[in-house]
PDB file of C-alpha atoms and ligand atoms in Angstrom:
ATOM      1  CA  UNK A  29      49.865 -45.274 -78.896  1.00  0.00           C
ATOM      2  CA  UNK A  30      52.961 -45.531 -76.991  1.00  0.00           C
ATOM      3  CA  UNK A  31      52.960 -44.946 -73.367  1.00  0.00           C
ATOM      4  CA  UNK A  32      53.998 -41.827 -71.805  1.00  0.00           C
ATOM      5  CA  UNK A  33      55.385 -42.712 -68.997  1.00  0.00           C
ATOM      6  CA  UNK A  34      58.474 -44.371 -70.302  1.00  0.00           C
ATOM      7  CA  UNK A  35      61.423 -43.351 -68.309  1.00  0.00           C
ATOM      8  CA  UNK A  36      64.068 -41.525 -70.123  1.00  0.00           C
ATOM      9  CA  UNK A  37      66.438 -43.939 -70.634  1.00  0.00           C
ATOM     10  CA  UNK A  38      63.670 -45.863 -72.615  1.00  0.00           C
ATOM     11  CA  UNK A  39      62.842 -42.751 -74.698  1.00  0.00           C
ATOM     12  CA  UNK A  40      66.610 -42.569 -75.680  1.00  0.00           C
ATOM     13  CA  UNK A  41      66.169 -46.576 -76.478  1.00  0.00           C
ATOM     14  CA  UNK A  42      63.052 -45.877 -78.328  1.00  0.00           C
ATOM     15  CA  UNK A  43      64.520 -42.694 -80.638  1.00  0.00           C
ATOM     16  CA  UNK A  44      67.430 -45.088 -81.708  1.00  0.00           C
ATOM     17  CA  UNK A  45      65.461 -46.530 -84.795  1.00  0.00           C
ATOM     18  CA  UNK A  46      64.154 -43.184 -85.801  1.00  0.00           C
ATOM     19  CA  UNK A  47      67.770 -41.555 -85.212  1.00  0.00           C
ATOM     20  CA  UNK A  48      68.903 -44.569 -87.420  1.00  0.00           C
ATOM     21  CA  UNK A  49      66.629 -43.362 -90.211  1.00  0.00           C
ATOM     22  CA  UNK A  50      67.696 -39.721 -89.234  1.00  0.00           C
ATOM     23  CA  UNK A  51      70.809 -40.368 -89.855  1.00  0.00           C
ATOM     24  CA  UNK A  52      70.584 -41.172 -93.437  1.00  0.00           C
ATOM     25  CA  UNK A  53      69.686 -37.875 -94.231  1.00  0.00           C
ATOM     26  CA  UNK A  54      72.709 -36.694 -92.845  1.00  0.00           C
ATOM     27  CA  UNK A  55      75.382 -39.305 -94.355  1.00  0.00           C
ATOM     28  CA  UNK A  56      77.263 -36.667 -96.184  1.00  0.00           C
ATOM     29  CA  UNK A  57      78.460 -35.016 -92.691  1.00  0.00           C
ATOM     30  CA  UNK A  58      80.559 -36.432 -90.596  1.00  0.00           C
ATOM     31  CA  UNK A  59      79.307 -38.547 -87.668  1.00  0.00           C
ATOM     32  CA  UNK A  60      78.664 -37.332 -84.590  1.00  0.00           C
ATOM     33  CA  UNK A  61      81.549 -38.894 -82.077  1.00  0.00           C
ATOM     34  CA  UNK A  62      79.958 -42.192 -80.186  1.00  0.00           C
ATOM     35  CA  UNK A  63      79.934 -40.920 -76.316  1.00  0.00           C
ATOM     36  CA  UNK A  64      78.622 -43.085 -73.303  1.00  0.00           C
ATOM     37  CA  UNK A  65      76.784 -41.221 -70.326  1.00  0.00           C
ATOM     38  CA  UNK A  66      78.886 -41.178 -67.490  1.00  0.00           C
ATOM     39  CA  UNK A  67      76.053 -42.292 -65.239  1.00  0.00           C
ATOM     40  CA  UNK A  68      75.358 -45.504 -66.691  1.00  0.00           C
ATOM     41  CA  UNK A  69      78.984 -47.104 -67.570  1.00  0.00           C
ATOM     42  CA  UNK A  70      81.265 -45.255 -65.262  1.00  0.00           C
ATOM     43  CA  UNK A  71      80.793 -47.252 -61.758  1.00  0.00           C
ATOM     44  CA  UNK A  72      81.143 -45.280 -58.575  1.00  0.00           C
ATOM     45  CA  UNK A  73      84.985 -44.391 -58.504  1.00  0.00           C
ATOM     46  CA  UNK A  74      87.808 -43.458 -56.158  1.00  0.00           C
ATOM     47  CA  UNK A  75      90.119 -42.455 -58.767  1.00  0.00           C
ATOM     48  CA  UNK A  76      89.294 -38.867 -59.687  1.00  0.00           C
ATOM     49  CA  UNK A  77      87.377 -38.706 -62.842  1.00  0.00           C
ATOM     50  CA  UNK A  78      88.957 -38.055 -66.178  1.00  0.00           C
ATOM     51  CA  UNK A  79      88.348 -34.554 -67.602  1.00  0.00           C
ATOM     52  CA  UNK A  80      86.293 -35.619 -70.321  1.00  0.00           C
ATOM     53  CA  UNK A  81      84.138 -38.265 -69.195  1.00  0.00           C
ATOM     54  CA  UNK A  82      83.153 -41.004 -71.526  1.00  0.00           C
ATOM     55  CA  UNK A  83      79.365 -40.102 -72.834  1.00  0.00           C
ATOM     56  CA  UNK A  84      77.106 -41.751 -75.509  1.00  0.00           C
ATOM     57  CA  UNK A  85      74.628 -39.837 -77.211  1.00  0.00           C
ATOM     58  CA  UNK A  86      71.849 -41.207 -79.881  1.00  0.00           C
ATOM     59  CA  UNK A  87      71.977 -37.189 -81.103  1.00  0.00           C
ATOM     60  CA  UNK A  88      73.423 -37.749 -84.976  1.00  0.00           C
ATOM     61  CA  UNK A  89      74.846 -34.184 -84.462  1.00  0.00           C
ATOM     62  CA  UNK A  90      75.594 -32.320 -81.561  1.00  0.00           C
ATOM     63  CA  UNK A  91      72.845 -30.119 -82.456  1.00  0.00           C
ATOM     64  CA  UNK A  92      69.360 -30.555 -84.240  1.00  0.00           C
ATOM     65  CA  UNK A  93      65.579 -31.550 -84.965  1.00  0.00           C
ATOM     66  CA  UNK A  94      65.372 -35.032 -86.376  1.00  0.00           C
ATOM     67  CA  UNK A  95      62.248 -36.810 -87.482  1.00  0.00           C
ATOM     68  CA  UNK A  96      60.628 -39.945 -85.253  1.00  0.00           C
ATOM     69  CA  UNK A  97      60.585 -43.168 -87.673  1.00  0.00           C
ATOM     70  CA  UNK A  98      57.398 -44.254 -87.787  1.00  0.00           C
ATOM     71  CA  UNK A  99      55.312 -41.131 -85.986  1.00  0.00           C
ATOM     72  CA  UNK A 100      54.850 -38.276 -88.259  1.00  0.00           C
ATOM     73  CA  UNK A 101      54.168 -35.311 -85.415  1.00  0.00           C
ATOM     74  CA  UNK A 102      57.040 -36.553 -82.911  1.00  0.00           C
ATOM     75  CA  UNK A 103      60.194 -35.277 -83.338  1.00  0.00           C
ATOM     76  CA  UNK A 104      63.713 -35.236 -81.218  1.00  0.00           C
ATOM     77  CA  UNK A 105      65.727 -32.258 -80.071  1.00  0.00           C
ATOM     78  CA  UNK A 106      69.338 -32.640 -79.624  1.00  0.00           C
ATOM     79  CA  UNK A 107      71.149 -29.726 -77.642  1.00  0.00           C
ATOM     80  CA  UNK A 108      74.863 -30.311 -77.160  1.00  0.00           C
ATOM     81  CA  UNK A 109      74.127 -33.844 -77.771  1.00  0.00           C
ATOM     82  CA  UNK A 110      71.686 -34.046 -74.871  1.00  0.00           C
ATOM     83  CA  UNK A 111      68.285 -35.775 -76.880  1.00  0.00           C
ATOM     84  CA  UNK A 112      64.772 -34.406 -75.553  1.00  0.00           C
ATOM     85  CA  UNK A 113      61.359 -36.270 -77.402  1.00  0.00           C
ATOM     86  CA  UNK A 114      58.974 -33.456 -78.756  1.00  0.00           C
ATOM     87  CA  UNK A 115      55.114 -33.339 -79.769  1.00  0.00           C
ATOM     88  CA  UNK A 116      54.114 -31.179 -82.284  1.00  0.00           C
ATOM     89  CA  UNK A 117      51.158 -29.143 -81.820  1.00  0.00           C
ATOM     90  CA  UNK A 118      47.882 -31.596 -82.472  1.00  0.00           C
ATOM     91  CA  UNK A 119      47.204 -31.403 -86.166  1.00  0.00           C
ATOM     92  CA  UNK A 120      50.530 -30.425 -87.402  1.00  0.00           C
ATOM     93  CA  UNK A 121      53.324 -32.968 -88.249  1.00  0.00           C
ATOM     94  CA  UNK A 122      56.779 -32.883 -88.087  1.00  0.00           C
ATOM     95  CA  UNK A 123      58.612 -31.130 -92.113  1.00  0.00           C
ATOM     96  CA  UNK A 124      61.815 -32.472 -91.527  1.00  0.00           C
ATOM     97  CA  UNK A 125      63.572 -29.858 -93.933  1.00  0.00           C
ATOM     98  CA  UNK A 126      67.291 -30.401 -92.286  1.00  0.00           C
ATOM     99  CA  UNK A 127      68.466 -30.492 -88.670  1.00  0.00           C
ATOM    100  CA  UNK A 128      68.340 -26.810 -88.090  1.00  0.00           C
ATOM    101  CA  UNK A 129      65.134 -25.619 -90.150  1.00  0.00           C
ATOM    102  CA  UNK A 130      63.170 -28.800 -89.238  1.00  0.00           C
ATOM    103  CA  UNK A 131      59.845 -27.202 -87.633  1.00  0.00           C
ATOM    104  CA  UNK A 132      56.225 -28.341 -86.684  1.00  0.00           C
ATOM    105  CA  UNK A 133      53.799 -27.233 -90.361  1.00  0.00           C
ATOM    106  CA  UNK A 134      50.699 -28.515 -91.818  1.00  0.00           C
ATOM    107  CA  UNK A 135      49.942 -31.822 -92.801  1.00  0.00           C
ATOM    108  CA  UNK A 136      49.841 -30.515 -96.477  1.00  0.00           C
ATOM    109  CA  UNK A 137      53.138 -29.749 -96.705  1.00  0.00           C
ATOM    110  CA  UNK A 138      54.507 -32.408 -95.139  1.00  0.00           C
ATOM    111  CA  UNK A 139      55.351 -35.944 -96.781  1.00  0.00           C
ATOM    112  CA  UNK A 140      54.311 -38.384 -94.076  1.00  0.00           C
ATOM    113  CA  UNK A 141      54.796 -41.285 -95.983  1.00  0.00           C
ATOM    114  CA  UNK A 142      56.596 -44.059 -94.067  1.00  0.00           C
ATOM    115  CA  UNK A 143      55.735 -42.238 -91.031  1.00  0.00           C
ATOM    116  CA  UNK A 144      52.065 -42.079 -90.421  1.00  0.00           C
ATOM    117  CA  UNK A 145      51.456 -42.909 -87.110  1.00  0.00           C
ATOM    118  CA  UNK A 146      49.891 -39.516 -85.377  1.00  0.00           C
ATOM    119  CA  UNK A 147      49.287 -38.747 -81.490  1.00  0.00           C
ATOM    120  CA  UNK A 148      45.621 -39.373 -80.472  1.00  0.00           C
ATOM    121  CA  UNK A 149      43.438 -36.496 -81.822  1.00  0.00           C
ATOM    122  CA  UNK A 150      42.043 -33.809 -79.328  1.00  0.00           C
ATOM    123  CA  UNK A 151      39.055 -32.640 -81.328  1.00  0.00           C
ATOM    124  CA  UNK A 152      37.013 -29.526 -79.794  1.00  0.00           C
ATOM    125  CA  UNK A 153      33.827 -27.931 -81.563  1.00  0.00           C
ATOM    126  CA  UNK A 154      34.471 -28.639 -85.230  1.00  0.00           C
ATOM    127  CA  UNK A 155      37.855 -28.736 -84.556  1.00  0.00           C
ATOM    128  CA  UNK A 156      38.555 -32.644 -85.802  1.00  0.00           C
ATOM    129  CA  UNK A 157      42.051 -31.770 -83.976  1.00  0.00           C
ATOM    130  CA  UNK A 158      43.568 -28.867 -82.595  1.00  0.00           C
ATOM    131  CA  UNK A 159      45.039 -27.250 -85.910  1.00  0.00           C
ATOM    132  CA  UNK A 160      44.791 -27.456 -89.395  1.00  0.00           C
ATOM    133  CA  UNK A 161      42.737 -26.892 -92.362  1.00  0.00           C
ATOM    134  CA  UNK A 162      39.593 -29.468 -92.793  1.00  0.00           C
ATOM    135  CA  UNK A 163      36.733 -29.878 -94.603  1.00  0.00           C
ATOM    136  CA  UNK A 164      33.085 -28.584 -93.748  1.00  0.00           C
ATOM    137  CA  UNK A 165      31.332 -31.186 -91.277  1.00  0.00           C
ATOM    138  CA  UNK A 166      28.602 -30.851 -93.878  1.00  0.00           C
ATOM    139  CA  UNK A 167      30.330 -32.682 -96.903  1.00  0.00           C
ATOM    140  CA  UNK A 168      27.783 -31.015 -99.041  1.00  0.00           C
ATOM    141  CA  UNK A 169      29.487 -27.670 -98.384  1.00  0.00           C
ATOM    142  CA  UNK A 170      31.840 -27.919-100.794  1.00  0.00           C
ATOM    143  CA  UNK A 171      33.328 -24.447-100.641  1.00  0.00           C
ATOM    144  CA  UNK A 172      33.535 -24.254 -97.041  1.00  0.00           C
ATOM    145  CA  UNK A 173      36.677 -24.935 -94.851  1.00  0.00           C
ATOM    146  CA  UNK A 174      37.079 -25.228 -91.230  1.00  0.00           C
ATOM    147  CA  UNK A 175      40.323 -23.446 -90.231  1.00  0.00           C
ATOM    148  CA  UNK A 176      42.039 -24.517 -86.531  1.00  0.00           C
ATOM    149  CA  UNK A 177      44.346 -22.689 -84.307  1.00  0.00           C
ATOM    150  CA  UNK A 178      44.682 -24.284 -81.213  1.00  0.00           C
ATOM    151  CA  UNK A 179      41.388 -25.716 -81.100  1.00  0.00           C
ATOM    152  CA  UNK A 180      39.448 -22.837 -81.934  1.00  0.00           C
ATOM    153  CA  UNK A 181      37.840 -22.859 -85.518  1.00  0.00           C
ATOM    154  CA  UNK A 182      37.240 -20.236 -88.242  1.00  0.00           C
ATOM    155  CA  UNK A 183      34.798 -21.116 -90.852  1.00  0.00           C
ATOM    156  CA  UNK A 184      36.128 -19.856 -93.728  1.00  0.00           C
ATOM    157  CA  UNK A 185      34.582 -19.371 -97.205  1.00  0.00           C
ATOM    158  CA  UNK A 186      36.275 -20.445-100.793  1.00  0.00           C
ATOM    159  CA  UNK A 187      36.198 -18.039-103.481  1.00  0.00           C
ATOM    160  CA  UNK A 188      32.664 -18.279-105.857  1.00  0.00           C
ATOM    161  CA  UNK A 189      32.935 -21.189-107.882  1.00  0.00           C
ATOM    162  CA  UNK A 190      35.981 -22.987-105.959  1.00  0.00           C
ATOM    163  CA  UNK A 191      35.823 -26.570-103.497  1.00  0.00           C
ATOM    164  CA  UNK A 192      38.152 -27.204-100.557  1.00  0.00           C
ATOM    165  CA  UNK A 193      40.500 -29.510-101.314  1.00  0.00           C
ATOM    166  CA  UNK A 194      41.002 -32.791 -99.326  1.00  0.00           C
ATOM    167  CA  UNK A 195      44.170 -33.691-100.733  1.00  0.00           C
ATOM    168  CA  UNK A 196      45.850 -29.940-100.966  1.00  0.00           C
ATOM    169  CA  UNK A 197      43.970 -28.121 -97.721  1.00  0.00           C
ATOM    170  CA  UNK A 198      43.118 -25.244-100.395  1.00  0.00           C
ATOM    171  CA  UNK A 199      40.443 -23.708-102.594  1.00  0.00           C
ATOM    172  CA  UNK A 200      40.608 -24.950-105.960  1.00  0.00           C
ATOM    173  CA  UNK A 201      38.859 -25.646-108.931  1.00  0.00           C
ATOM    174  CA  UNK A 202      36.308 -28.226-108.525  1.00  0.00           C
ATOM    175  CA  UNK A 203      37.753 -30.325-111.580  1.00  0.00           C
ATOM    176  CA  UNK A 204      40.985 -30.487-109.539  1.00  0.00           C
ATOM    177  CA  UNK A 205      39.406 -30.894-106.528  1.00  0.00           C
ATOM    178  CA  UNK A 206      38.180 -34.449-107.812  1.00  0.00           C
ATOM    179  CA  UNK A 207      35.710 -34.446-104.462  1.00  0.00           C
ATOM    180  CA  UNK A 208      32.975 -36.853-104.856  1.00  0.00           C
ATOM    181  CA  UNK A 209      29.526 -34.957-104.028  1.00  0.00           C
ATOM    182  CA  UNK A 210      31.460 -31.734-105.381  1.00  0.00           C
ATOM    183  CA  UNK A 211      32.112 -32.339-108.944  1.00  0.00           C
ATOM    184  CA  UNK A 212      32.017 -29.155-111.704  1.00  0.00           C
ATOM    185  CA  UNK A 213      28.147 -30.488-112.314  1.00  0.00           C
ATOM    186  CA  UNK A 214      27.133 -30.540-108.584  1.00  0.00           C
ATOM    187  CA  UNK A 215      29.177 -27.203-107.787  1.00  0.00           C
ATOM    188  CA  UNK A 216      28.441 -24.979-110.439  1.00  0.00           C
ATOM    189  CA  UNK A 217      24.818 -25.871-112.048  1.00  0.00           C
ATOM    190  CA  UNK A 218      26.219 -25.600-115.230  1.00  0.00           C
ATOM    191  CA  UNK A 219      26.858 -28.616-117.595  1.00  0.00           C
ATOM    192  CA  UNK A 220      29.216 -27.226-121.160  1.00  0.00           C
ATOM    193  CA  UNK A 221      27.472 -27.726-124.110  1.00  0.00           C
ATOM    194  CA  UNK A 222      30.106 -29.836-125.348  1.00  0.00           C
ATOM    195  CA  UNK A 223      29.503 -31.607-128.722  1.00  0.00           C
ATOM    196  CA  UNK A 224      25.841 -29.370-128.556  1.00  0.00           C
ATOM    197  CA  UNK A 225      28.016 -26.028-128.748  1.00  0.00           C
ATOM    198  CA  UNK A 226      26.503 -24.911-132.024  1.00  0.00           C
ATOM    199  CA  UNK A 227      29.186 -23.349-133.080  1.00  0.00           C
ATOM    200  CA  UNK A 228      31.277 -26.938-132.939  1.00  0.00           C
ATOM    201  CA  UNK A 229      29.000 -27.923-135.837  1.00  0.00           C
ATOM    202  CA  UNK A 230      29.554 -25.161-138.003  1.00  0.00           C
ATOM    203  CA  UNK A 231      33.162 -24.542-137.775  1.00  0.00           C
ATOM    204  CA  UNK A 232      34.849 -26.710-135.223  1.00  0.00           C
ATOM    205  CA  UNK A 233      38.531 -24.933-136.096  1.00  0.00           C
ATOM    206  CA  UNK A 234      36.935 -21.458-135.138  1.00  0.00           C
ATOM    207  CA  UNK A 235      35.638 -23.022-131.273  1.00  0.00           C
ATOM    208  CA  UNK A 236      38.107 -21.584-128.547  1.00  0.00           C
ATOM    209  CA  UNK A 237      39.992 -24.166-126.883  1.00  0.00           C
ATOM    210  CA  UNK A 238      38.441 -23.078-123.752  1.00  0.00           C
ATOM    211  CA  UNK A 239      34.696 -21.920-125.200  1.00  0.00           C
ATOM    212  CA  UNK A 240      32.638 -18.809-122.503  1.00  0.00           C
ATOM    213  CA  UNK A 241      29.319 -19.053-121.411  1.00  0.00           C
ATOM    214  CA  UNK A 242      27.179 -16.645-119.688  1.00  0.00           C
ATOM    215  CA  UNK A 243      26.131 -17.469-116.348  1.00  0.00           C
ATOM    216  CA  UNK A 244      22.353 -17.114-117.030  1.00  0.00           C
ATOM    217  CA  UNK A 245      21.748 -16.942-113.048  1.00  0.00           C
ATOM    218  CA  UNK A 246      24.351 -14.072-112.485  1.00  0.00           C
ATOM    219  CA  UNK A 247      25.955 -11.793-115.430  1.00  0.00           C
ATOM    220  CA  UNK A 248      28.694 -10.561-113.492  1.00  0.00           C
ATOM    221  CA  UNK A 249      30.030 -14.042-113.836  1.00  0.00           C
ATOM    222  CA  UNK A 250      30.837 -16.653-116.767  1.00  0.00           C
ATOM    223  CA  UNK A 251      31.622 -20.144-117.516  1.00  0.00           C
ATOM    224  CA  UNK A 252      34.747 -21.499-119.631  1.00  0.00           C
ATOM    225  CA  UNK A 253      34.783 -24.624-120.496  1.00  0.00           C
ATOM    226  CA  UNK A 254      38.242 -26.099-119.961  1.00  0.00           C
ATOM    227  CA  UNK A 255      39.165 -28.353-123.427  1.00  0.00           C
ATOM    228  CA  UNK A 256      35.386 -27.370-124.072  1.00  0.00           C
ATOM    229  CA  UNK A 257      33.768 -29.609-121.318  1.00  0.00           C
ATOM    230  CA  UNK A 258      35.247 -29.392-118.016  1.00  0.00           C
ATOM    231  CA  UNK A 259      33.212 -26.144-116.368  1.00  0.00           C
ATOM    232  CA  UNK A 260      35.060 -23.490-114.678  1.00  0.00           C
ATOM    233  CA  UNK A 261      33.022 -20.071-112.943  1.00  0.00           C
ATOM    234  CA  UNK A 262      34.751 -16.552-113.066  1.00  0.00           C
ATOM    235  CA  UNK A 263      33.969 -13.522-112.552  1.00  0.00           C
ATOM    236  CA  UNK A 264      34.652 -10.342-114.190  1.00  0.00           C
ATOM    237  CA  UNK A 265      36.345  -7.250-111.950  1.00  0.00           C
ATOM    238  CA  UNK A 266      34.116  -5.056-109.713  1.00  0.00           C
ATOM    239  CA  UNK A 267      31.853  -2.823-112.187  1.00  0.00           C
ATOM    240  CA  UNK A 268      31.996  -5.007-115.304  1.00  0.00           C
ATOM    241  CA  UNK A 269      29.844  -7.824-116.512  1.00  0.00           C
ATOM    242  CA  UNK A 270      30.141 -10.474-119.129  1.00  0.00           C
ATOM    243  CA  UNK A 271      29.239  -9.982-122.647  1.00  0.00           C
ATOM    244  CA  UNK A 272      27.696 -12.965-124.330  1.00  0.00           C
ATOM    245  CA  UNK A 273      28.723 -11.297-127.735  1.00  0.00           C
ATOM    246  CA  UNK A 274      32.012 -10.860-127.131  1.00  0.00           C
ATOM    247  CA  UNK A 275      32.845 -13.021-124.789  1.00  0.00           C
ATOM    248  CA  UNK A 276      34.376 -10.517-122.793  1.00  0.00           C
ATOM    249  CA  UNK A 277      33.725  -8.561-119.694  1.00  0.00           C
ATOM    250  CA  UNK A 278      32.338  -5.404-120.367  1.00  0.00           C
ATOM    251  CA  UNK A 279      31.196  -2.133-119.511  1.00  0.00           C
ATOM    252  CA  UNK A 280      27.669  -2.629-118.327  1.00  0.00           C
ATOM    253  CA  UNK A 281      25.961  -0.008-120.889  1.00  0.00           C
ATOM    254  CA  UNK A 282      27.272  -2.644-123.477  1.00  0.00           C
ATOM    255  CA  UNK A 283      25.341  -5.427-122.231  1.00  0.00           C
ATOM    256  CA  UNK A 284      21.797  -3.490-121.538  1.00  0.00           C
ATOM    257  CA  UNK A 285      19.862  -7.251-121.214  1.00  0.00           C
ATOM    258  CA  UNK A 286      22.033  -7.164-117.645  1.00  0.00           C
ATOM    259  CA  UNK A 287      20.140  -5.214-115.446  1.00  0.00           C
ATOM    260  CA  UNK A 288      23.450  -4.389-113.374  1.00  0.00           C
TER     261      UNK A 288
HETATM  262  C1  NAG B  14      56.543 -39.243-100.371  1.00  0.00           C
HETATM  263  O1  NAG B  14      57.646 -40.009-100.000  1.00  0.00           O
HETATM  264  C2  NAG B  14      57.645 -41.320-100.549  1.00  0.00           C
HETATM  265  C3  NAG B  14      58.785 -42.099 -99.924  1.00  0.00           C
HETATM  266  O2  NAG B  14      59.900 -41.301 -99.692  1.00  0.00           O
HETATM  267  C4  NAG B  14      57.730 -41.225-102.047  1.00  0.00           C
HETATM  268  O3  NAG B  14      57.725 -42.524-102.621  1.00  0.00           O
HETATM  269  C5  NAG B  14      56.544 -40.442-102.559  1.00  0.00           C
HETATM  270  O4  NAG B  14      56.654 -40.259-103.955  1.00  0.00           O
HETATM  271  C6  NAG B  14      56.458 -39.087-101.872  1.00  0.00           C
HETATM  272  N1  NAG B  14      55.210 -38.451-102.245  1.00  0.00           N
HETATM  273  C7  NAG B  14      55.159 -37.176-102.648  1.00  0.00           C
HETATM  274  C8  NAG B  14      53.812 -36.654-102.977  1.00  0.00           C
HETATM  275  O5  NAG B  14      56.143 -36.475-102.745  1.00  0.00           O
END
């Protein structure tokens, strides 16, 4: 961590590698004129002072966000080539889309790489830091997420059949997922028949690509079976249920061995 109590001269000082990196981004425009602060070069005078005084700024561009070099939630402001260091928010990092839409946003849409260093976390209840999207404490929650807005958390349920994501901060298939502890096996209770899909044997060219199963626990839901072995659960639309024969979701007089 760096020390907050640098003066801000040394803040300017310390923003000048970042700025340097900054400023690649920015190549295409041209550069922002080299000034000196009149404070620090221009001694104490009896000649009146020229109009313009003579001013250095490590602002790129008179105006703008630009990205800190190596931390990804700091950040400068430059306003009329006057440089202020930001924070984001804890838990959100710095998307440094251009100079003027550059914003604070969540760590998942961000690209921190290069950049990782982060400000000391503030966690509060099961708030691992202030804000963001994070995984139950319980790891074998799969489909739970903990949700943070300024330190206070929402618990916050995935869809039947989906697991939180560690890598994308949203619900997705387990498969894609690719959490250990919260595979397709683990998640669902189902394992595809595979190879053992009877109807494989008989005539392999007739098997869907992506073969159904009833869920034998719960018939308003079913299983595909993504390239026939990868497990995936749906469910069919409020007042239907899934028909084994068809393979379809049906009207539940069709399927009378549902007791819907
Ligand atoms: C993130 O940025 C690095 C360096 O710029 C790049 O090599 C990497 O491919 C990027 N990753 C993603 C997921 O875009």
């Amino acid at each position: 961590m760096r020390p907050l109590l640098l003066c801000a001269s040394l803040l300017a000082l310390s923003a000048a590698p970042a700025l340097a990196q900054g400023r690649r981004r920015t190549a295409a425009q041209p550069s922002a004129p080299r000034r000196r602060p009149a404070s620090r070069v221009v001694p104490a005078r009896t000649t009146p002072a020229p109009e313009v005084p003579e001013f250095e700024s490590e602002c790129p561009l008179r105006d703008g966000v630009f990205a800190d070099a190596f931390q990804c939630d700091r950040y400068y402001e430059c306003r009329d080539y006057v440089i202020t260091e930001k924070l984001c928010p804890d838990g959100l990092v710095f998307n440094d889309i251009s100079p003027t839409l550059g914003r604070c946003d969540q760590v998942f849409s961000v690209n921190c790489t290069g950049r990782e260093e982060l400000q000391e976390a503030q966690p509060t209840g099961d708030c691992p830091r202030q804000n963001g999207y994070y995984a139950d404490p319980d790891p074998t929650n799969c489909g739970t997420f903990i949700h943070c807005v300024d330190g206070v958390s929402n618990r916050v349920e995935c869809p039947s059949g989906l697991v939180f994501s560690l890598q994308m901060g949203t619900c997705q298939w387990p498969d894609q997922a690719g959490r250990t502890g919260c595979s397709s096996a683990e998640v669902l209770a189902f394992e595809c028949p595979g190879a053992g899909d009877p109807r494989l044997a008989g005539a392999p060219a007739d098997l869907p690509l992506h073969p159904r199963y009833a869920d034998p626990a719960d018939c308003q839901f079913f299983f595909s079976c993504l390239d026939g072995v990868v497990p995936r659960r749906h469910g069919c639309e409020q007042g239907r249920v899934f028909n084994d024969e068809t393979k379809q979701c049906d009207k539940p007089e069709n399927v009378p061995e549902c007791n819907y």
